[in-house]
């Protein structure tokens, strides 16, 4: 058997400790699959005393993670610290500069600096691998980059954040409001004390930008991702979605349109019968559509020590076996920037919820505002009648229309004296 692949692991938290455990437990199988053993030569974290669930007594410890990049016999630096800047970025840059392969689970780093890092890896003749950065244990990067290499991918979309999917699923199952379910998710450890990264769609936007780059061979364009979170999704919306045959999901969607590359993260209405609607709780799901293969659906755990370690180790096995693919599937110079499709030009159907005073003429005023913007209504729901002065919900769905027109119509509707709260809008997807 060939000499072992020597790795240095920076960050021994959830993912780092899980990776060490996997490497220990599956050592024999991994050596067979890679054609050589994978051995941990050095590690770094902040607290040397913490129990990592693996035996570190014979492994070199570095207080300064960046030192790992300079250890001569280390072949691969595994960056599992996190963050787009600081020590994680310094370490990855130093490792590439020293011609070490890099494996990272860091979506923030890849979303902000992925294209430049891929260029540097290529220049140095080493691999930059990041399977774990998107959808945890789901091998979506490899699927898009290698498994679907024969296809022109037209669209890729998915549930890329388990926390928000857990919240939306629990709201639907329990009939509770967003704030209540979020507080419970925080208590259970499914949501961070500062949940904004998840619930405002930022985490999903990082992952979508990376996915879009791999799927379409474009430089990573995080700034081009239109991002909305789930704070405004209410119990009422979820109930109406059920009635209309939909589920509400926070999706990341990237597709090529005649206006350019559309990248968006926002709550969506998806038909209850679609595979993506069935992805519930903390699970992630990704769907890719290719011209030869058709639709490919992957579902699995998008986070957690073991699923994420599974993705990290898959990258290590590729490197150990000598399998090399450019980070984004094509050489960095071949990544073609494509203009981003402006959200105002997005075309699709919409769900609108209004809280209105139940009095004569209200519907006519709303219909007129839609007509003035050439927005055509597909359906309307109103249950029962409101008491005088009390707001009742009215729900409309539209046929396909242009986002800018929809927004102008909603502006006008929001100004009507009979509409008591800002109109709520959720895009309906045609999967
Ligand atoms: N958690 C998941 O399920 C998941 C899934 C997919 C991707 N990821 C990504 O994986 C990465 C790691 O996430 P995680 O959840 O494992 O984080 P975590 O549990 O917070 O662990 C971070 C680790 O980095 C170490 N660290 C922090 N600053 C350091 C420094 N300056 N020098 C050396 N070590 C340092 C910490 O040391 P101490 O332990 O000593 O404090 C800790 O071991 C992130 O990029 C994250 O986005 C995570």
Short mmCIF file of C-alpha atoms and ligand atoms in Angstrom, two decimals:
data_model
loop_
_atom_site.label_atom_id
_atom_site.label_comp_id
_atom_site.label_asym_id
_atom_site.label_seq_id
_atom_site.Cartn_x
_atom_site.Cartn_y
_atom_site.Cartn_z
CA UNK A 1 0.00 0.00 0.00
CA UNK A 2 1.16 3.55 -0.70
CA UNK A 3 2.35 5.80 2.14
CA UNK A 4 -0.41 7.45 4.12
CA UNK A 5 -1.99 10.77 3.23
CA UNK A 6 -1.05 13.10 6.08
CA UNK A 7 -3.63 15.64 7.09
CA UNK A 8 -3.72 18.55 9.54
CA UNK A 9 -7.10 19.46 11.01
CA UNK A 10 -7.86 23.01 12.14
CA UNK A 11 -11.00 23.29 14.28
CA UNK A 12 -12.14 20.42 16.48
CA UNK A 13 -15.71 21.51 17.17
CA UNK A 14 -18.84 19.83 15.82
CA UNK A 15 -17.41 19.04 12.39
CA UNK A 16 -13.74 18.67 13.38
CA UNK A 17 -14.43 16.21 16.19
CA UNK A 18 -16.87 14.30 13.98
CA UNK A 19 -14.23 14.06 11.27
CA UNK A 20 -11.61 12.69 13.68
CA UNK A 21 -14.12 10.12 14.94
CA UNK A 22 -15.02 9.02 11.42
CA UNK A 23 -11.36 8.73 10.38
CA UNK A 24 -10.67 6.60 13.46
CA UNK A 25 -13.73 4.38 13.16
CA UNK A 26 -13.58 3.76 9.41
CA UNK A 27 -9.77 3.71 9.03
CA UNK A 28 -9.61 0.29 7.38
CA UNK A 29 -12.41 0.92 4.91
CA UNK A 30 -11.04 4.34 3.99
CA UNK A 31 -7.57 2.93 3.36
CA UNK A 32 -9.06 0.38 0.96
CA UNK A 33 -11.13 2.97 -0.84
CA UNK A 34 -8.31 5.50 -1.09
CA UNK A 35 -5.58 2.97 -1.77
CA UNK A 36 -3.65 4.34 1.21
CA UNK A 37 -4.28 5.15 4.85
CA UNK A 38 -5.32 8.65 5.91
CA UNK A 39 -3.49 9.76 9.04
CA UNK A 40 -3.87 12.85 11.18
CA UNK A 41 -0.46 14.47 11.61
CA UNK A 42 -1.45 17.65 13.45
CA UNK A 43 -4.45 19.49 14.85
CA UNK A 44 -5.35 22.94 16.12
CA UNK A 45 -8.19 24.43 18.16
CA UNK A 46 -8.43 27.05 20.88
CA UNK A 47 -8.77 24.81 23.91
CA UNK A 48 -6.20 22.07 24.16
CA UNK A 49 -7.85 20.48 27.20
CA UNK A 50 -11.30 19.88 25.69
CA UNK A 51 -12.39 16.28 25.11
CA UNK A 52 -12.82 15.76 21.35
CA UNK A 53 -14.03 12.16 21.56
CA UNK A 54 -10.88 10.92 19.81
CA UNK A 55 -7.37 10.07 20.99
CA UNK A 56 -5.10 13.06 20.26
CA UNK A 57 -2.24 12.06 22.56
CA UNK A 58 0.16 11.16 19.74
CA UNK A 59 -0.87 13.95 17.39
CA UNK A 60 1.04 17.21 17.09
CA UNK A 61 -0.86 20.18 18.51
CA UNK A 62 -0.50 23.76 17.18
CA UNK A 63 -1.95 26.67 19.13
CA UNK A 64 -1.74 28.78 16.01
CA UNK A 65 -3.80 27.11 13.28
CA UNK A 66 -1.90 28.88 10.50
CA UNK A 67 1.23 26.96 11.55
CA UNK A 68 -0.40 23.80 10.20
CA UNK A 69 0.12 25.14 6.70
CA UNK A 70 3.90 25.13 7.17
CA UNK A 71 4.40 21.57 8.47
CA UNK A 72 6.53 19.98 5.75
CA UNK A 73 5.10 16.46 5.68
CA UNK A 74 1.43 17.53 5.80
CA UNK A 75 -0.30 16.88 2.46
CA UNK A 76 -3.75 18.31 3.22
CA UNK A 77 -4.99 21.09 5.49
CA UNK A 78 -8.58 20.55 6.64
CA UNK A 79 -10.12 23.87 7.66
CA UNK A 80 -13.07 23.39 10.05
CA UNK A 81 -12.94 26.64 12.00
CA UNK A 82 -15.40 28.79 10.05
CA UNK A 83 -15.78 32.44 9.08
CA UNK A 84 -15.05 34.25 5.83
CA UNK A 85 -12.07 36.13 7.24
CA UNK A 86 -9.50 35.84 10.00
CA UNK A 87 -7.73 32.64 10.86
CA UNK A 88 -9.76 30.41 8.51
CA UNK A 89 -8.92 32.53 5.47
CA UNK A 90 -5.30 33.02 6.54
CA UNK A 91 -4.88 29.30 7.02
CA UNK A 92 -6.40 28.33 3.68
CA UNK A 93 -4.37 30.93 1.79
CA UNK A 94 -1.17 29.86 3.55
CA UNK A 95 -1.88 26.19 2.86
CA UNK A 96 -2.44 26.79 -0.86
CA UNK A 97 0.64 28.99 -1.06
CA UNK A 98 2.63 26.07 0.43
CA UNK A 99 1.16 23.66 -2.13
CA UNK A 100 -1.01 21.79 0.36
CA UNK A 101 -4.39 20.48 -0.71
CA UNK A 102 -7.26 22.09 1.20
CA UNK A 103 -10.54 20.58 2.37
CA UNK A 104 -12.99 22.98 3.99
CA UNK A 105 -16.57 22.95 5.26
CA UNK A 106 -16.61 26.74 5.30
CA UNK A 107 -19.45 28.11 3.15
CA UNK A 108 -18.85 31.71 4.22
CA UNK A 109 -15.24 31.53 3.06
CA UNK A 110 -16.15 29.83 -0.22
CA UNK A 111 -19.03 32.21 -0.91
CA UNK A 112 -16.86 35.29 -0.36
CA UNK A 113 -13.51 34.13 -1.70
CA UNK A 114 -14.16 30.84 -3.52
CA UNK A 115 -13.23 32.00 -7.00
CA UNK A 116 -9.90 33.51 -5.92
CA UNK A 117 -9.06 30.48 -3.78
CA UNK A 118 -9.89 28.14 -6.66
CA UNK A 119 -7.54 30.16 -8.88
CA UNK A 120 -4.76 29.94 -6.32
CA UNK A 121 -5.25 26.17 -5.88
CA UNK A 122 -5.03 25.74 -9.62
CA UNK A 123 -1.87 27.84 -9.83
CA UNK A 124 -0.26 25.73 -7.13
CA UNK A 125 -1.43 22.44 -8.65
CA UNK A 126 -3.41 21.34 -5.59
CA UNK A 127 -7.03 20.51 -4.82
CA UNK A 128 -9.50 22.82 -3.10
CA UNK A 129 -12.46 20.69 -1.95
CA UNK A 130 -15.59 21.89 -0.17
CA UNK A 131 -18.29 19.21 -0.35
CA UNK A 132 -19.24 19.81 3.29
CA UNK A 133 -19.84 23.53 2.72
CA UNK A 134 -23.21 22.96 0.99
CA UNK A 135 -26.02 20.83 2.43
CA UNK A 136 -23.79 18.96 4.90
CA UNK A 137 -23.94 15.24 4.24
CA UNK A 138 -25.63 15.52 0.81
CA UNK A 139 -22.98 15.02 -1.89
CA UNK A 140 -24.39 17.76 -4.10
CA UNK A 141 -21.10 19.33 -5.18
CA UNK A 142 -19.77 16.05 -6.51
CA UNK A 143 -23.15 15.25 -8.06
CA UNK A 144 -23.30 18.52 -9.97
CA UNK A 145 -19.64 18.72 -10.86
CA UNK A 146 -18.93 15.12 -11.76
CA UNK A 147 -22.11 13.04 -11.80
CA UNK A 148 -23.94 15.53 -14.03
CA UNK A 149 -20.91 16.62 -16.06
CA UNK A 150 -22.62 15.49 -19.25
CA UNK A 151 -25.52 17.87 -18.81
CA UNK A 152 -26.40 21.44 -19.36
CA UNK A 153 -27.97 22.24 -15.98
CA UNK A 154 -30.83 24.71 -16.34
CA UNK A 155 -31.90 25.00 -12.73
CA UNK A 156 -30.76 23.97 -9.29
CA UNK A 157 -32.75 24.60 -6.16
CA UNK A 158 -33.18 23.33 -2.69
CA UNK A 159 -33.74 23.54 1.00
CA UNK A 160 -30.28 24.54 2.11
CA UNK A 161 -30.86 25.46 5.74
CA UNK A 162 -32.13 22.94 8.26
CA UNK A 163 -32.98 25.47 10.98
CA UNK A 164 -35.50 27.35 8.85
CA UNK A 165 -36.96 24.12 7.48
CA UNK A 166 -37.40 22.86 11.03
CA UNK A 167 -39.18 26.10 12.01
CA UNK A 168 -41.52 26.05 8.99
CA UNK A 169 -42.30 22.36 9.46
CA UNK A 170 -43.04 22.80 13.15
CA UNK A 171 -45.22 25.85 12.50
CA UNK A 172 -47.30 23.80 10.09
CA UNK A 173 -47.52 20.72 12.28
CA UNK A 174 -48.28 22.56 15.50
CA UNK A 175 -50.24 25.56 14.20
CA UNK A 176 -47.97 27.89 16.19
CA UNK A 177 -46.51 31.27 15.25
CA UNK A 178 -42.97 31.91 14.05
CA UNK A 179 -41.64 33.64 17.20
CA UNK A 180 -42.90 30.86 19.43
CA UNK A 181 -41.35 28.09 17.33
CA UNK A 182 -38.07 29.99 16.96
CA UNK A 183 -37.79 30.32 20.75
CA UNK A 184 -38.34 26.58 21.11
CA UNK A 185 -35.76 25.82 18.40
CA UNK A 186 -33.25 27.95 20.30
CA UNK A 187 -33.95 26.02 23.50
CA UNK A 188 -33.48 22.71 21.68
CA UNK A 189 -30.20 23.90 20.14
CA UNK A 190 -31.53 23.83 16.56
CA UNK A 191 -31.23 27.62 16.28
CA UNK A 192 -28.41 29.90 17.43
CA UNK A 193 -28.88 32.52 20.16
CA UNK A 194 -28.48 35.05 17.32
CA UNK A 195 -30.58 33.29 14.68
CA UNK A 196 -30.40 35.95 11.97
CA UNK A 197 -27.78 34.12 9.90
CA UNK A 198 -30.26 31.28 9.42
CA UNK A 199 -33.69 32.90 9.51
CA UNK A 200 -32.78 35.88 7.35
CA UNK A 201 -31.53 33.56 4.61
CA UNK A 202 -27.84 34.52 4.81
CA UNK A 203 -26.59 30.96 5.36
CA UNK A 204 -28.70 29.68 2.48
CA UNK A 205 -27.45 32.50 0.23
CA UNK A 206 -23.83 31.45 0.83
CA UNK A 207 -24.66 27.89 -0.14
CA UNK A 208 -26.71 28.93 -3.17
CA UNK A 209 -23.89 31.13 -4.50
CA UNK A 210 -21.52 28.16 -4.30
CA UNK A 211 -24.04 25.79 -5.91
CA UNK A 212 -24.75 28.21 -8.75
CA UNK A 213 -21.07 28.50 -9.46
CA UNK A 214 -20.62 24.74 -9.69
CA UNK A 215 -23.84 24.21 -11.66
CA UNK A 216 -23.30 26.94 -14.24
CA UNK A 217 -19.52 27.37 -14.35
CA UNK A 218 -19.68 30.99 -13.16
CA UNK A 219 -17.52 32.84 -10.65
CA UNK A 220 -19.13 32.80 -7.20
CA UNK A 221 -21.39 35.86 -7.05
CA UNK A 222 -22.70 36.22 -3.51
CA UNK A 223 -23.67 39.86 -4.05
CA UNK A 224 -25.95 38.71 -6.87
CA UNK A 225 -28.13 36.56 -4.59
CA UNK A 226 -31.49 38.14 -3.80
CA UNK A 227 -32.06 37.17 -0.17
CA UNK A 228 -35.18 37.20 2.02
CA UNK A 229 -35.76 35.22 5.21
CA UNK A 230 -38.76 33.68 6.93
CA UNK A 231 -39.53 36.23 9.67
CA UNK A 232 -42.72 37.36 7.91
CA UNK A 233 -44.17 33.92 7.31
CA UNK A 234 -47.16 33.59 9.60
CA UNK A 235 -49.32 30.72 10.76
CA UNK A 236 -52.10 32.11 8.56
CA UNK A 237 -49.91 31.87 5.45
CA UNK A 238 -49.09 28.28 6.27
CA UNK A 239 -52.78 27.44 6.70
CA UNK A 240 -53.72 29.12 3.42
CA UNK A 241 -50.84 27.35 1.67
CA UNK A 242 -52.25 24.01 2.84
CA UNK A 243 -55.69 24.97 1.59
CA UNK A 244 -54.26 25.87 -1.82
CA UNK A 245 -52.29 22.61 -2.02
CA UNK A 246 -48.89 24.12 -1.26
CA UNK A 247 -46.15 23.98 1.37
CA UNK A 248 -44.05 27.00 2.30
CA UNK A 249 -40.30 26.35 2.10
CA UNK A 250 -37.27 28.61 2.28
CA UNK A 251 -35.57 27.74 -0.99
CA UNK A 252 -32.39 28.75 -2.72
CA UNK A 253 -32.99 28.80 -6.48
CA UNK A 254 -30.49 29.40 -9.26
CA UNK A 255 -31.44 29.26 -12.90
CA UNK A 256 -30.40 30.61 -16.23
CA UNK A 257 -32.93 33.01 -17.70
CA UNK A 258 -32.92 35.23 -20.74
CA UNK A 259 -32.18 38.12 -18.35
CA UNK A 260 -29.07 36.41 -16.97
CA UNK A 261 -28.35 34.20 -13.98
CA UNK A 262 -31.13 34.34 -11.41
CA UNK A 263 -30.04 33.56 -7.84
CA UNK A 264 -32.60 33.96 -5.10
CA UNK A 265 -33.29 32.81 -1.56
CA UNK A 266 -36.78 33.44 -0.16
CA UNK A 267 -39.88 31.68 1.13
CA UNK A 268 -41.64 29.85 -1.69
CA UNK A 269 -44.95 28.10 -2.19
CA UNK A 270 -44.29 24.67 -3.66
CA UNK A 271 -46.93 22.11 -4.62
CA UNK A 272 -47.46 19.64 -1.81
CA UNK A 273 -46.89 16.72 -4.19
CA UNK A 274 -43.36 17.76 -5.22
CA UNK A 275 -40.28 16.00 -3.79
CA UNK A 276 -38.99 19.22 -2.28
CA UNK A 277 -42.24 19.75 -0.34
CA UNK A 278 -41.70 16.38 1.34
CA UNK A 279 -38.33 17.44 2.78
CA UNK A 280 -39.28 18.20 6.35
CA UNK A 281 -37.75 19.11 9.70
CA UNK A 282 -34.00 19.65 9.84
CA UNK A 283 -33.45 17.82 6.55
CA UNK A 284 -32.06 19.46 3.43
CA UNK A 285 -33.00 18.63 -0.14
CA UNK A 286 -31.52 19.68 -3.46
CA UNK A 287 -32.94 19.27 -6.94
CA UNK A 288 -30.93 19.68 -10.13
CA UNK A 289 -32.41 19.72 -13.61
CA UNK A 290 -30.20 18.71 -16.51
CA UNK A 291 -31.03 18.49 -20.19
CA UNK A 292 -30.03 14.83 -20.61
CA UNK A 293 -30.67 13.46 -17.13
CA UNK A 294 -33.90 15.30 -16.30
CA UNK A 295 -34.56 15.87 -12.62
CA UNK A 296 -32.24 14.58 -9.89
CA UNK A 297 -33.33 14.83 -6.26
CA UNK A 298 -31.09 14.44 -3.23
CA UNK A 299 -32.28 14.56 0.36
CA UNK A 300 -30.41 14.13 3.61
CA UNK A 301 -28.98 15.69 6.72
CA UNK A 302 -27.61 19.13 5.98
CA UNK A 303 -25.69 19.57 9.22
CA UNK A 304 -24.45 17.79 12.30
CA UNK A 305 -21.15 16.17 13.25
CA UNK A 306 -21.51 12.86 11.44
CA UNK A 307 -23.20 13.93 8.17
CA UNK A 308 -20.78 16.82 7.71
CA UNK A 309 -17.80 14.63 8.57
CA UNK A 310 -19.05 12.20 5.91
CA UNK A 311 -18.67 14.95 3.30
CA UNK A 312 -15.26 16.11 4.58
CA UNK A 313 -13.91 12.57 4.48
CA UNK A 314 -15.27 11.94 0.97
CA UNK A 315 -13.09 14.84 -0.20
CA UNK A 316 -10.10 13.38 1.66
CA UNK A 317 -10.59 10.00 -0.01
CA UNK A 318 -10.59 11.67 -3.44
CA UNK A 319 -7.35 13.45 -2.66
CA UNK A 320 -5.76 10.32 -1.19
CA UNK A 321 -6.76 8.36 -4.30
CA UNK A 322 -5.31 11.04 -6.58
CA UNK A 323 -8.66 12.04 -8.08
CA UNK A 324 -8.49 15.72 -8.92
CA UNK A 325 -11.18 17.95 -10.38
CA UNK A 326 -11.04 21.76 -10.58
CA UNK A 327 -12.90 23.28 -7.61
CA UNK A 328 -15.84 24.52 -9.69
CA UNK A 329 -15.65 21.83 -12.35
CA UNK A 330 -13.79 23.88 -14.98
CA UNK A 331 -10.47 25.76 -14.84
CA UNK A 332 -10.83 29.08 -13.08
CA UNK A 333 -10.11 31.01 -16.28
CA UNK A 334 -13.08 29.27 -17.91
CA UNK A 335 -15.53 30.49 -15.26
CA UNK A 336 -17.61 32.95 -17.25
CA UNK A 337 -19.18 35.87 -15.46
CA UNK A 338 -22.81 36.20 -16.49
CA UNK A 339 -24.89 39.24 -15.64
CA UNK A 340 -27.22 38.65 -12.71
CA UNK A 341 -30.92 38.69 -13.60
CA UNK A 342 -32.48 41.60 -11.67
CA UNK A 343 -35.22 40.49 -9.28
CA UNK A 344 -37.60 43.16 -10.64
CA UNK A 345 -37.62 41.24 -13.91
CA UNK A 346 -38.38 37.90 -12.27
CA UNK A 347 -41.49 36.28 -13.74
CA UNK A 348 -43.72 33.97 -11.80
CA UNK A 349 -46.97 33.52 -9.91
CA UNK A 350 -47.61 35.10 -6.52
CA UNK A 351 -49.56 34.43 -3.36
CA UNK A 352 -50.80 37.63 -1.69
CA UNK A 353 -52.35 37.88 1.76
CA UNK A 354 -54.16 41.04 2.78
CA UNK A 355 -55.80 41.97 6.08
CA UNK A 356 -58.80 44.06 5.06
CA UNK A 357 -61.88 45.67 6.51
CA UNK A 358 -64.86 43.69 5.31
CA UNK A 359 -66.91 46.40 3.63
CA UNK A 360 -68.40 47.00 0.17
CA UNK A 361 -65.95 47.97 -2.56
CA UNK A 362 -62.81 46.52 -0.98
CA UNK A 363 -62.41 43.71 -3.48
CA UNK A 364 -63.15 46.05 -6.39
CA UNK A 365 -60.38 48.43 -5.25
CA UNK A 366 -57.90 45.56 -4.95
CA UNK A 367 -58.89 44.18 -8.33
CA UNK A 368 -58.45 47.63 -9.88
CA UNK A 369 -54.92 47.98 -8.45
CA UNK A 370 -54.00 44.62 -9.96
CA UNK A 371 -55.61 45.47 -13.29
CA UNK A 372 -53.71 48.77 -13.48
CA UNK A 373 -50.45 46.78 -13.41
CA UNK A 374 -51.74 44.06 -15.75
CA UNK A 375 -51.58 41.47 -13.00
CA UNK A 376 -54.08 38.72 -13.61
CA UNK A 377 -55.71 37.04 -10.62
CA UNK A 378 -55.89 33.21 -10.57
CA UNK A 379 -57.88 32.64 -7.37
CA UNK A 380 -59.20 34.35 -4.27
CA UNK A 381 -60.10 33.04 -0.81
CA UNK A 382 -62.07 34.77 1.90
CA UNK A 383 -63.57 32.84 4.80
CA UNK A 384 -66.65 34.19 6.50
CA UNK A 385 -67.32 37.82 7.23
CA UNK A 386 -65.55 40.21 9.56
CA UNK A 387 -67.27 42.11 12.34
CA UNK A 388 -67.45 45.87 11.71
CA UNK A 389 -63.97 47.43 12.08
CA UNK A 390 -62.25 44.03 12.28
CA UNK A 391 -59.63 42.91 9.75
CA UNK A 392 -60.20 39.66 7.87
CA UNK A 393 -57.65 37.87 5.71
CA UNK A 394 -58.11 37.75 1.96
CA UNK A 395 -55.79 35.63 -0.11
CA UNK A 396 -55.15 36.02 -3.82
CA UNK A 397 -53.03 34.07 -6.19
CA UNK A 398 -51.94 35.45 -9.53
CA UNK A 399 -51.04 34.07 -12.91
CA UNK A 400 -47.44 34.61 -14.04
CA UNK A 401 -46.48 38.21 -13.90
CA UNK A 402 -43.38 40.39 -13.64
CA UNK A 403 -42.11 41.12 -10.14
CA UNK A 404 -41.87 44.88 -10.72
CA UNK A 405 -45.56 45.03 -11.70
CA UNK A 406 -46.51 42.90 -8.71
CA UNK A 407 -44.64 45.23 -6.37
CA UNK A 408 -46.26 48.33 -7.86
CA UNK A 409 -49.69 46.74 -7.44
CA UNK A 410 -48.92 45.83 -3.81
CA UNK A 411 -47.74 49.38 -3.12
CA UNK A 412 -51.06 50.69 -4.39
CA UNK A 413 -53.04 48.06 -2.46
CA UNK A 414 -51.10 48.80 0.74
CA UNK A 415 -52.19 52.43 0.50
CA UNK A 416 -55.90 51.61 0.41
CA UNK A 417 -57.62 52.73 3.62
CA UNK A 418 -59.37 49.37 3.89
CA UNK A 419 -56.12 47.37 3.91
CA UNK A 420 -54.93 47.35 7.50
CA UNK A 421 -51.50 45.65 7.40
CA UNK A 422 -48.72 45.65 4.81
CA UNK A 423 -49.61 43.09 2.11
CA UNK A 424 -47.70 39.81 2.41
CA UNK A 425 -46.36 38.23 -0.75
CA UNK A 426 -44.90 34.75 -1.30
CA UNK A 427 -43.66 33.60 -4.71
CA UNK A 428 -45.23 30.44 -6.12
CA UNK A 429 -42.77 28.12 -7.84
CA UNK A 430 -43.72 25.96 -10.82
CA UNK A 431 -41.74 22.80 -9.95
N1 LIG B 1 -21.97 22.31 12.39
C1 LIG B 1 -22.43 21.84 11.24
O1 LIG B 1 -23.32 21.02 11.21
C2 LIG B 1 -21.82 22.31 9.95
C3 LIG B 1 -22.33 21.81 8.73
C4 LIG B 1 -21.74 22.20 7.53
C5 LIG B 1 -20.67 23.07 7.55
N2 LIG B 1 -20.22 23.57 8.74
C6 LIG B 1 -19.07 24.48 8.72
O2 LIG B 1 -17.98 23.85 9.35
C7 LIG B 1 -17.18 24.82 9.99
C8 LIG B 1 -17.03 24.47 11.47
O3 LIG B 1 -18.31 24.46 12.05
P1 LIG B 1 -18.59 23.80 13.49
O4 LIG B 1 -20.05 23.73 13.63
O5 LIG B 1 -17.78 22.57 13.66
O6 LIG B 1 -18.03 24.96 14.45
P2 LIG B 1 -17.68 24.85 15.98
O7 LIG B 1 -18.33 23.67 16.62
O8 LIG B 1 -17.92 26.18 16.56
O9 LIG B 1 -16.11 24.55 15.98
C9 LIG B 1 -15.16 25.50 15.60
C10 LIG B 1 -13.81 25.00 15.99
O10 LIG B 1 -12.83 25.96 15.58
C11 LIG B 1 -11.92 26.16 16.66
N3 LIG B 1 -11.39 27.51 16.54
C12 LIG B 1 -12.03 28.69 16.64
N4 LIG B 1 -11.17 29.70 16.48
C13 LIG B 1 -9.96 29.13 16.31
C14 LIG B 1 -8.66 29.66 16.11
N5 LIG B 1 -8.45 30.96 16.08
N6 LIG B 1 -7.65 28.79 15.96
C15 LIG B 1 -7.85 27.45 16.00
N7 LIG B 1 -9.06 26.90 16.17
C16 LIG B 1 -10.10 27.74 16.32
C17 LIG B 1 -12.73 25.96 17.92
O11 LIG B 1 -11.85 25.65 18.99
P3 LIG B 1 -12.39 25.26 20.47
O12 LIG B 1 -13.19 24.00 20.30
O13 LIG B 1 -11.16 25.01 21.25
O14 LIG B 1 -13.22 26.42 20.90
C18 LIG B 1 -13.62 24.79 17.50
O15 LIG B 1 -12.95 23.57 17.74
C19 LIG B 1 -17.85 26.16 9.72
O16 LIG B 1 -17.30 26.74 8.57
C20 LIG B 1 -19.28 25.77 9.45
O17 LIG B 1 -19.95 26.71 8.63
C21 LIG B 1 -20.77 23.20 9.92
#
